JSON list of C-alpha atoms in Angstrom, two decimals:
[
{"chain": "A", "resi": 1, "resn": "MET", "atom": "CA", "xyz": [0.23, -0.10, 0.06]},
{"chain": "A", "resi": 2, "resn": "GLY", "atom": "CA", "xyz": [2.74, 2.33, 0.86]},
{"chain": "A", "resi": 3, "resn": "ARG", "atom": "CA", "xyz": [4.85, 2.16, -2.66]},
{"chain": "A", "resi": 4, "resn": "THR", "atom": "CA", "xyz": [1.70, 2.36, -3.92]},
{"chain": "A", "resi": 5, "resn": "SER", "atom": "CA", "xyz": [0.93, 5.38, -2.18]},
{"chain": "A", "resi": 6, "resn": "ASP", "atom": "CA", "xyz": [4.49, 6.89, -2.69]},
{"chain": "A", "resi": 7, "resn": "ALA", "atom": "CA", "xyz": [3.98, 6.06, -6.89]},
{"chain": "A", "resi": 8, "resn": "ARG", "atom": "CA", "xyz": [0.76, 8.17, -7.36]},
{"chain": "A", "resi": 9, "resn": "GLN", "atom": "CA", "xyz": [2.24, 11.03, -5.26]},
{"chain": "A", "resi": 10, "resn": "ARG", "atom": "CA", "xyz": [4.70, 10.84, -7.27]},
{"chain": "A", "resi": 11, "resn": "ILE", "atom": "CA", "xyz": [3.14, 11.41, -10.48]},
{"chain": "A", "resi": 12, "resn": "LEU", "atom": "CA", "xyz": [0.88, 14.00, -8.71]},
{"chain": "A", "resi": 13, "resn": "ALA", "atom": "CA", "xyz": [4.26, 15.83, -7.96]},
{"chain": "A", "resi": 14, "resn": "ALA", "atom": "CA", "xyz": [5.64, 15.37, -11.04]},
{"chain": "A", "resi": 15, "resn": "ALA", "atom": "CA", "xyz": [2.13, 16.36, -13.23]},
{"chain": "A", "resi": 16, "resn": "THR", "atom": "CA", "xyz": [2.00, 19.32, -10.71]},
{"chain": "A", "resi": 17, "resn": "ASP", "atom": "CA", "xyz": [5.39, 21.00, -11.64]},
{"chain": "A", "resi": 18, "resn": "LEU", "atom": "CA", "xyz": [4.90, 19.95, -15.79]},
{"chain": "A", "resi": 19, "resn": "PHE", "atom": "CA", "xyz": [1.72, 21.72, -15.77]},
{"chain": "A", "resi": 20, "resn": "SER", "atom": "CA", "xyz": [2.79, 25.04, -14.36]},
{"chain": "A", "resi": 21, "resn": "ARG", "atom": "CA", "xyz": [5.87, 25.39, -16.46]},
{"chain": "A", "resi": 22, "resn": "ARG", "atom": "CA", "xyz": [4.48, 23.94, -19.65]},
{"chain": "A", "resi": 23, "resn": "SER", "atom": "CA", "xyz": [1.30, 23.90, -21.77]},
{"chain": "A", "resi": 24, "resn": "TYR", "atom": "CA", "xyz": [-1.13, 21.20, -21.09]},
{"chain": "A", "resi": 25, "resn": "GLY", "atom": "CA", "xyz": [-1.34, 19.93, -24.40]},
{"chain": "A", "resi": 26, "resn": "SER", "atom": "CA", "xyz": [2.60, 19.28, -25.03]},
{"chain": "A", "resi": 27, "resn": "ILE", "atom": "CA", "xyz": [2.77, 17.06, -22.10]},
{"chain": "A", "resi": 28, "resn": "GLY", "atom": "CA", "xyz": [2.22, 13.17, -22.42]},
{"chain": "A", "resi": 29, "resn": "VAL", "atom": "CA", "xyz": [1.20, 10.64, -19.65]},
{"chain": "A", "resi": 30, "resn": "ALA", "atom": "CA", "xyz": [4.84, 8.86, -20.88]},
{"chain": "A", "resi": 31, "resn": "GLU", "atom": "CA", "xyz": [6.64, 12.07, -20.23]},
{"chain": "A", "resi": 32, "resn": "ILE", "atom": "CA", "xyz": [5.17, 12.55, -16.81]},
{"chain": "A", "resi": 33, "resn": "CYS", "atom": "CA", "xyz": [5.66, 8.92, -15.72]},
{"chain": "A", "resi": 34, "resn": "ALA", "atom": "CA", "xyz": [9.13, 9.59, -16.97]},
{"chain": "A", "resi": 35, "resn": "GLN", "atom": "CA", "xyz": [9.51, 12.64, -14.17]},
{"chain": "A", "resi": 36, "resn": "ALA", "atom": "CA", "xyz": [7.50, 10.58, -11.69]},
{"chain": "A", "resi": 37, "resn": "GLY", "atom": "CA", "xyz": [10.49, 7.37, -11.94]},
{"chain": "A", "resi": 38, "resn": "THR", "atom": "CA", "xyz": [7.24, 5.16, -12.60]},
{"chain": "A", "resi": 39, "resn": "PRO", "atom": "CA", "xyz": [6.31, 2.93, -15.49]},
{"chain": "A", "resi": 40, "resn": "LYS", "atom": "CA", "xyz": [3.86, 4.45, -18.11]},
{"chain": "A", "resi": 41, "resn": "GLY", "atom": "CA", "xyz": [1.53, 1.44, -17.61]},
{"chain": "A", "resi": 42, "resn": "SER", "atom": "CA", "xyz": [1.20, 2.28, -13.62]},
{"chain": "A", "resi": 43, "resn": "PHE", "atom": "CA", "xyz": [-0.26, 5.46, -14.85]},
{"chain": "A", "resi": 44, "resn": "TYR", "atom": "CA", "xyz": [-3.55, 3.73, -15.49]},
{"chain": "A", "resi": 45, "resn": "HIS", "atom": "CA", "xyz": [-3.93, 2.29, -12.15]},
{"chain": "A", "resi": 46, "resn": "PHE", "atom": "CA", "xyz": [-4.43, 5.29, -10.74]},
{"chain": "A", "resi": 47, "resn": "PHE", "atom": "CA", "xyz": [-5.69, 7.69, -12.85]},
{"chain": "A", "resi": 48, "resn": "GLU", "atom": "CA", "xyz": [-8.25, 6.77, -15.76]},
{"chain": "A", "resi": 49, "resn": "SER", "atom": "CA", "xyz": [-6.92, 9.64, -18.26]},
{"chain": "A", "resi": 50, "resn": "LYS", "atom": "CA", "xyz": [-4.32, 12.55, -18.42]},
{"chain": "A", "resi": 51, "resn": "GLN", "atom": "CA", "xyz": [-7.40, 14.90, -17.78]},
{"chain": "A", "resi": 52, "resn": "ALA", "atom": "CA", "xyz": [-8.41, 12.91, -14.86]},
{"chain": "A", "resi": 53, "resn": "LEU", "atom": "CA", "xyz": [-5.07, 13.57, -13.46]},
{"chain": "A", "resi": 54, "resn": "ALA", "atom": "CA", "xyz": [-5.14, 17.52, -14.66]},
{"chain": "A", "resi": 55, "resn": "LEU", "atom": "CA", "xyz": [-8.27, 17.57, -12.68]},
{"chain": "A", "resi": 56, "resn": "GLU", "atom": "CA", "xyz": [-7.36, 15.80, -9.42]},
{"chain": "A", "resi": 57, "resn": "ILE", "atom": "CA", "xyz": [-4.26, 18.09, -9.84]},
{"chain": "A", "resi": 58, "resn": "ILE", "atom": "CA", "xyz": [-6.95, 21.75, -10.01]},
{"chain": "A", "resi": 59, "resn": "ASP", "atom": "CA", "xyz": [-9.18, 20.19, -7.28]},
{"chain": "A", "resi": 60, "resn": "LEU", "atom": "CA", "xyz": [-5.72, 20.11, -4.87]},
{"chain": "A", "resi": 61, "resn": "GLN", "atom": "CA", "xyz": [-4.52, 23.47, -5.77]},
{"chain": "A", "resi": 62, "resn": "TRP", "atom": "CA", "xyz": [-7.55, 25.05, -5.36]},
{"chain": "A", "resi": 63, "resn": "ASN", "atom": "CA", "xyz": [-7.94, 23.51, -1.89]},
{"chain": "A", "resi": 64, "resn": "SER", "atom": "CA", "xyz": [-4.73, 24.47, -0.49]},
{"chain": "A", "resi": 65, "resn": "GLN", "atom": "CA", "xyz": [-5.14, 27.92, -2.15]},
{"chain": "A", "resi": 66, "resn": "ARG", "atom": "CA", "xyz": [-8.63, 28.37, -1.47]},
{"chain": "A", "resi": 67, "resn": "GLY", "atom": "CA", "xyz": [-7.70, 27.86, 2.81]},
{"chain": "A", "resi": 68, "resn": "ARG", "atom": "CA", "xyz": [-4.89, 30.62, 2.10]},
{"chain": "A", "resi": 69, "resn": "TRP", "atom": "CA", "xyz": [-7.87, 32.75, 0.84]},
{"chain": "A", "resi": 70, "resn": "GLN", "atom": "CA", "xyz": [-10.31, 32.08, 3.13]},
{"chain": "A", "resi": 71, "resn": "ALA", "atom": "CA", "xyz": [-7.74, 33.01, 6.33]},
{"chain": "A", "resi": 72, "resn": "ILE", "atom": "CA", "xyz": [-6.76, 35.97, 5.08]},
{"chain": "A", "resi": 73, "resn": "LEU", "atom": "CA", "xyz": [-9.97, 37.25, 3.59]},
{"chain": "A", "resi": 74, "resn": "ASP", "atom": "CA", "xyz": [-11.93, 36.57, 6.80]},
{"chain": "A", "resi": 75, "resn": "SER", "atom": "CA", "xyz": [-9.63, 37.52, 9.18]},
{"chain": "A", "resi": 76, "resn": "ASP", "atom": "CA", "xyz": [-10.15, 40.43, 11.60]},
{"chain": "A", "resi": 77, "resn": "GLY", "atom": "CA", "xyz": [-8.98, 43.99, 10.56]},
{"chain": "A", "resi": 78, "resn": "PRO", "atom": "CA", "xyz": [-10.27, 46.71, 7.59]},
{"chain": "A", "resi": 79, "resn": "LEU", "atom": "CA", "xyz": [-10.60, 45.56, 3.99]},
{"chain": "A", "resi": 80, "resn": "VAL", "atom": "CA", "xyz": [-7.72, 47.19, 2.33]},
{"chain": "A", "resi": 81, "resn": "HIS", "atom": "CA", "xyz": [-5.49, 45.39, 4.82]},
{"chain": "A", "resi": 82, "resn": "ARG", "atom": "CA", "xyz": [-6.77, 41.92, 4.35]},
{"chain": "A", "resi": 83, "resn": "LEU", "atom": "CA", "xyz": [-6.57, 42.36, 0.43]},
{"chain": "A", "resi": 84, "resn": "LYS", "atom": "CA", "xyz": [-3.21, 43.78, 0.83]},
{"chain": "A", "resi": 85, "resn": "ASP", "atom": "CA", "xyz": [-2.13, 40.39, 2.42]},
{"chain": "A", "resi": 86, "resn": "LEU", "atom": "CA", "xyz": [-4.24, 38.59, -0.65]},
{"chain": "A", "resi": 87, "resn": "PHE", "atom": "CA", "xyz": [-1.87, 40.61, -3.03]},
{"chain": "A", "resi": 88, "resn": "ALA", "atom": "CA", "xyz": [0.88, 39.99, -0.46]},
{"chain": "A", "resi": 89, "resn": "PHE", "atom": "CA", "xyz": [0.09, 36.39, -1.00]},
{"chain": "A", "resi": 90, "resn": "THR", "atom": "CA", "xyz": [0.24, 36.44, -4.39]},
{"chain": "A", "resi": 91, "resn": "VAL", "atom": "CA", "xyz": [3.42, 38.29, -4.89]},
{"chain": "A", "resi": 92, "resn": "GLU", "atom": "CA", "xyz": [4.84, 35.42, -2.40]},
{"chain": "A", "resi": 93, "resn": "VAL", "atom": "CA", "xyz": [3.81, 32.66, -4.96]},
{"chain": "A", "resi": 94, "resn": "GLN", "atom": "CA", "xyz": [5.28, 34.07, -7.70]},
{"chain": "A", "resi": 95, "resn": "THR", "atom": "CA", "xyz": [8.43, 35.43, -6.30]},
{"chain": "A", "resi": 96, "resn": "ALA", "atom": "CA", "xyz": [9.19, 31.68, -4.97]},
{"chain": "A", "resi": 97, "resn": "SER", "atom": "CA", "xyz": [8.45, 30.17, -8.36]},
{"chain": "A", "resi": 98, "resn": "LEU", "atom": "CA", "xyz": [11.22, 32.24, -9.45]},
{"chain": "A", "resi": 99, "resn": "ASN", "atom": "CA", "xyz": [13.61, 31.89, -6.95]},
{"chain": "A", "resi": 100, "resn": "ASP", "atom": "CA", "xyz": [13.44, 27.81, -7.27]},
{"chain": "A", "resi": 101, "resn": "ALA", "atom": "CA", "xyz": [12.72, 27.32, -10.62]},
{"chain": "A", "resi": 102, "resn": "GLY", "atom": "CA", "xyz": [14.24, 30.57, -12.35]},
{"chain": "A", "resi": 103, "resn": "VAL", "atom": "CA", "xyz": [10.97, 31.52, -13.69]},
{"chain": "A", "resi": 104, "resn": "VAL", "atom": "CA", "xyz": [7.90, 32.73, -12.92]},
{"chain": "A", "resi": 105, "resn": "SER", "atom": "CA", "xyz": [5.29, 29.92, -13.86]},
{"chain": "A", "resi": 106, "resn": "GLY", "atom": "CA", "xyz": [1.89, 32.27, -13.44]},
{"chain": "A", "resi": 107, "resn": "CYS", "atom": "CA", "xyz": [-1.07, 30.81, -12.14]},
{"chain": "A", "resi": 108, "resn": "LEU", "atom": "CA", "xyz": [-2.01, 26.99, -13.35]},
{"chain": "A", "resi": 109, "resn": "PHE", "atom": "CA", "xyz": [-5.99, 28.28, -13.11]},
{"chain": "A", "resi": 110, "resn": "GLY", "atom": "CA", "xyz": [-5.13, 30.98, -15.77]},
{"chain": "A", "resi": 111, "resn": "ASN", "atom": "CA", "xyz": [-2.39, 28.91, -17.73]},
{"chain": "A", "resi": 112, "resn": "LEU", "atom": "CA", "xyz": [-4.95, 26.26, -18.43]},
{"chain": "A", "resi": 113, "resn": "SER", "atom": "CA", "xyz": [-8.14, 29.14, -18.98]},
{"chain": "A", "resi": 114, "resn": "LEU", "atom": "CA", "xyz": [-6.12, 30.24, -21.82]},
{"chain": "A", "resi": 115, "resn": "GLU", "atom": "CA", "xyz": [-4.94, 26.75, -23.50]},
{"chain": "A", "resi": 116, "resn": "LEU", "atom": "CA", "xyz": [-8.37, 25.33, -23.02]},
{"chain": "A", "resi": 117, "resn": "SER", "atom": "CA", "xyz": [-11.03, 28.07, -23.59]},
{"chain": "A", "resi": 118, "resn": "THR", "atom": "CA", "xyz": [-12.03, 26.35, -26.51]},
{"chain": "A", "resi": 119, "resn": "GLY", "atom": "CA", "xyz": [-12.28, 22.95, -25.82]},
{"chain": "A", "resi": 120, "resn": "ASP", "atom": "CA", "xyz": [-12.04, 20.22, -22.93]},
{"chain": "A", "resi": 121, "resn": "ASP", "atom": "CA", "xyz": [-15.52, 21.32, -21.31]},
{"chain": "A", "resi": 122, "resn": "PRO", "atom": "CA", "xyz": [-14.98, 19.29, -17.80]},
{"chain": "A", "resi": 123, "resn": "MET", "atom": "CA", "xyz": [-11.93, 21.35, -17.22]},
{"chain": "A", "resi": 124, "resn": "ARG", "atom": "CA", "xyz": [-13.18, 24.31, -18.14]},
{"chain": "A", "resi": 125, "resn": "GLN", "atom": "CA", "xyz": [-15.98, 23.51, -16.23]},
{"chain": "A", "resi": 126, "resn": "ARG", "atom": "CA", "xyz": [-14.06, 23.25, -13.25]},
{"chain": "A", "resi": 127, "resn": "LEU", "atom": "CA", "xyz": [-11.77, 26.41, -13.71]},
{"chain": "A", "resi": 128, "resn": "ARG", "atom": "CA", "xyz": [-15.13, 28.73, -13.99]},
{"chain": "A", "resi": 129, "resn": "THR", "atom": "CA", "xyz": [-16.35, 27.14, -10.93]},
{"chain": "A", "resi": 130, "resn": "ILE", "atom": "CA", "xyz": [-12.90, 28.00, -9.14]},
{"chain": "A", "resi": 131, "resn": "PHE", "atom": "CA", "xyz": [-13.12, 31.54, -10.71]},
{"chain": "A", "resi": 132, "resn": "ASP", "atom": "CA", "xyz": [-16.35, 31.86, -9.63]},
{"chain": "A", "resi": 133, "resn": "GLU", "atom": "CA", "xyz": [-15.62, 31.11, -5.82]},
{"chain": "A", "resi": 134, "resn": "GLN", "atom": "CA", "xyz": [-12.73, 33.19, -6.11]},
{"chain": "A", "resi": 135, "resn": "VAL", "atom": "CA", "xyz": [-15.26, 36.24, -6.59]},
{"chain": "A", "resi": 136, "resn": "ASP", "atom": "CA", "xyz": [-17.36, 34.85, -4.36]},
{"chain": "A", "resi": 137, "resn": "LEU", "atom": "CA", "xyz": [-14.96, 35.15, -1.51]},
{"chain": "A", "resi": 138, "resn": "ILE", "atom": "CA", "xyz": [-14.01, 38.88, -2.26]},
{"chain": "A", "resi": 139, "resn": "ARG", "atom": "CA", "xyz": [-17.40, 39.86, -2.90]},
{"chain": "A", "resi": 140, "resn": "ARG", "atom": "CA", "xyz": [-18.27, 38.75, 0.35]},
{"chain": "A", "resi": 141, "resn": "ALA", "atom": "CA", "xyz": [-15.58, 40.52, 2.05]},
{"chain": "A", "resi": 142, "resn": "ILE", "atom": "CA", "xyz": [-16.04, 43.77, 0.37]},
{"chain": "A", "resi": 143, "resn": "GLU", "atom": "CA", "xyz": [-20.13, 43.41, 1.72]},
{"chain": "A", "resi": 144, "resn": "LYS", "atom": "CA", "xyz": [-18.58, 43.10, 4.76]},
{"chain": "A", "resi": 145, "resn": "ALA", "atom": "CA", "xyz": [-16.88, 46.10, 4.74]},
{"chain": "A", "resi": 146, "resn": "GLN", "atom": "CA", "xyz": [-19.95, 48.06, 3.06]},
{"chain": "A", "resi": 147, "resn": "ALA", "atom": "CA", "xyz": [-21.89, 46.79, 6.32]},
{"chain": "A", "resi": 148, "resn": "GLN", "atom": "CA", "xyz": [-19.57, 48.55, 8.54]},
{"chain": "A", "resi": 149, "resn": "GLY", "atom": "CA", "xyz": [-19.42, 51.66, 6.44]},
{"chain": "A", "resi": 150, "resn": "GLU", "atom": "CA", "xyz": [-15.41, 51.57, 5.70]},
{"chain": "A", "resi": 151, "resn": "LEU", "atom": "CA", "xyz": [-16.66, 51.16, 1.53]},
{"chain": "A", "resi": 152, "resn": "SER", "atom": "CA", "xyz": [-18.94, 53.49, -0.60]},
{"chain": "A", "resi": 153, "resn": "VAL", "atom": "CA", "xyz": [-18.21, 51.33, -3.49]},
{"chain": "A", "resi": 154, "resn": "ILE", "atom": "CA", "xyz": [-22.31, 50.03, -4.57]},
{"chain": "A", "resi": 155, "resn": "ASP", "atom": "CA", "xyz": [-21.28, 46.96, -7.39]},
{"chain": "A", "resi": 156, "resn": "ALA", "atom": "CA", "xyz": [-19.89, 44.52, -4.73]},
{"chain": "A", "resi": 157, "resn": "PRO", "atom": "CA", "xyz": [-19.76, 41.63, -7.38]},
{"chain": "A", "resi": 158, "resn": "GLY", "atom": "CA", "xyz": [-18.89, 43.90, -10.21]},
{"chain": "A", "resi": 159, "resn": "ALA", "atom": "CA", "xyz": [-15.96, 45.17, -8.00]},
{"chain": "A", "resi": 160, "resn": "ALA", "atom": "CA", "xyz": [-15.26, 41.13, -6.86]},
{"chain": "A", "resi": 161, "resn": "LYS", "atom": "CA", "xyz": [-14.69, 40.58, -10.43]},
{"chain": "A", "resi": 162, "resn": "SER", "atom": "CA", "xyz": [-12.68, 43.34, -11.57]},
{"chain": "A", "resi": 163, "resn": "ILE", "atom": "CA", "xyz": [-10.16, 42.35, -8.32]},
{"chain": "A", "resi": 164, "resn": "VAL", "atom": "CA", "xyz": [-10.19, 38.40, -9.43]},
{"chain": "A", "resi": 165, "resn": "ALA", "atom": "CA", "xyz": [-9.20, 40.19, -13.29]},
{"chain": "A", "resi": 166, "resn": "GLN", "atom": "CA", "xyz": [-7.03, 42.45, -12.16]},
{"chain": "A", "resi": 167, "resn": "ILE", "atom": "CA", "xyz": [-4.71, 39.38, -10.05]},
{"chain": "A", "resi": 168, "resn": "GLU", "atom": "CA", "xyz": [-5.05, 37.13, -13.22]},
{"chain": "A", "resi": 169, "resn": "GLY", "atom": "CA", "xyz": [-4.30, 39.89, -15.33]},
{"chain": "A", "resi": 170, "resn": "THR", "atom": "CA", "xyz": [-0.66, 41.10, -13.81]},
{"chain": "A", "resi": 171, "resn": "VAL", "atom": "CA", "xyz": [-0.33, 37.64, -12.81]},
{"chain": "A", "resi": 172, "resn": "LEU", "atom": "CA", "xyz": [-0.11, 37.03, -16.68]},
{"chain": "A", "resi": 173, "resn": "PHE", "atom": "CA", "xyz": [2.14, 40.16, -17.45]},
{"chain": "A", "resi": 174, "resn": "ALA", "atom": "CA", "xyz": [4.79, 38.63, -14.61]},
{"chain": "A", "resi": 175, "resn": "LYS", "atom": "CA", "xyz": [4.74, 35.64, -16.40]},
{"chain": "A", "resi": 176, "resn": "LEU", "atom": "CA", "xyz": [5.36, 36.73, -19.61]},
{"chain": "A", "resi": 177, "resn": "PHE", "atom": "CA", "xyz": [8.14, 39.23, -18.37]},
{"chain": "A", "resi": 178, "resn": "ASN", "atom": "CA", "xyz": [9.24, 36.75, -16.10]},
{"chain": "A", "resi": 179, "resn": "ASP", "atom": "CA", "xyz": [8.93, 39.66, -13.45]},
{"chain": "A", "resi": 180, "resn": "PRO", "atom": "CA", "xyz": [6.86, 39.34, -10.06]},
{"chain": "A", "resi": 181, "resn": "GLY", "atom": "CA", "xyz": [8.09, 43.24, -9.85]},
{"chain": "A", "resi": 182, "resn": "GLN", "atom": "CA", "xyz": [4.89, 43.49, -12.57]},
{"chain": "A", "resi": 183, "resn": "LEU", "atom": "CA", "xyz": [2.23, 42.83, -9.81]},
{"chain": "A", "resi": 184, "resn": "ASP", "atom": "CA", "xyz": [3.02, 45.82, -8.05]},
{"chain": "A", "resi": 185, "resn": "GLN", "atom": "CA", "xyz": [0.40, 48.41, -9.74]},
{"chain": "A", "resi": 186, "resn": "LEU", "atom": "CA", "xyz": [-2.10, 45.42, -8.17]},
{"chain": "A", "resi": 187, "resn": "TRP", "atom": "CA", "xyz": [-2.71, 47.45, -4.85]},
{"chain": "A", "resi": 188, "resn": "ALA", "atom": "CA", "xyz": [-3.23, 50.86, -6.31]},
{"chain": "A", "resi": 189, "resn": "ASN", "atom": "CA", "xyz": [-5.60, 49.60, -8.99]},
{"chain": "A", "resi": 190, "resn": "SER", "atom": "CA", "xyz": [-7.58, 47.74, -6.78]},
{"chain": "A", "resi": 191, "resn": "LEU", "atom": "CA", "xyz": [-7.60, 50.87, -4.18]},
{"chain": "A", "resi": 192, "resn": "ARG", "atom": "CA", "xyz": [-8.88, 52.83, -7.12]},
{"chain": "A", "resi": 193, "resn": "LEU", "atom": "CA", "xyz": [-11.27, 50.80, -7.99]},
{"chain": "A", "resi": 194, "resn": "LEU", "atom": "CA", "xyz": [-12.76, 50.38, -4.69]},
{"chain": "A", "resi": 195, "resn": "GLN", "atom": "CA", "xyz": [-12.70, 54.13, -4.02]},
{"chain": "A", "resi": 196, "resn": "VAL", "atom": "CA", "xyz": [-10.49, 54.32, -0.81]},
{"chain": "A", "resi": 197, "resn": "ALA", "atom": "CA", "xyz": [-7.17, 55.72, 0.49]},
{"chain": "A", "resi": 198, "resn": "ASP", "atom": "CA", "xyz": [-3.90, 53.31, 1.66]},
{"chain": "A", "resi": 199, "resn": "ALA", "atom": "CA", "xyz": [-3.85, 52.16, 4.85]}
]
């Protein structure tokens, strides 16, 4: 059982690394197994297909990231402080990627969304659900701040969607230019969107 579990985890780790650095379509099962150090035949013992593997990785990544987002956005203190912490976490992830691998890997969800936007319905639907959840987490935080008199912004759902779009857009630029510094404008842009001053 231990060896079986270990082989499965190695496949997940190898595929996560490859999907973070390369296009999904360019990666085959044989390459994943080679990097994982497992026989190709064992892959289908654990996963029905490359798509099934990718869907599990997407869920694992989001479960981990959602925990961080919730911890930050549900914490005490003014919304501007919590959003600043959320953006700092985003910068931290991209900076760690640059330090560890020499490249800014970007957002796995965003990378896959761009590649799969015209096909692969199960993965595209799962990615849409994740972005909807991200928007909802920020929307709830904005509405709480509205109720406490912190914000005058009226359209909480629209503001939340715009903030998620800004995060994804600036992460895309950070990946394109291989520079986490591209994220520096995220905070100032979001303050203007929410019509509040820095705190």
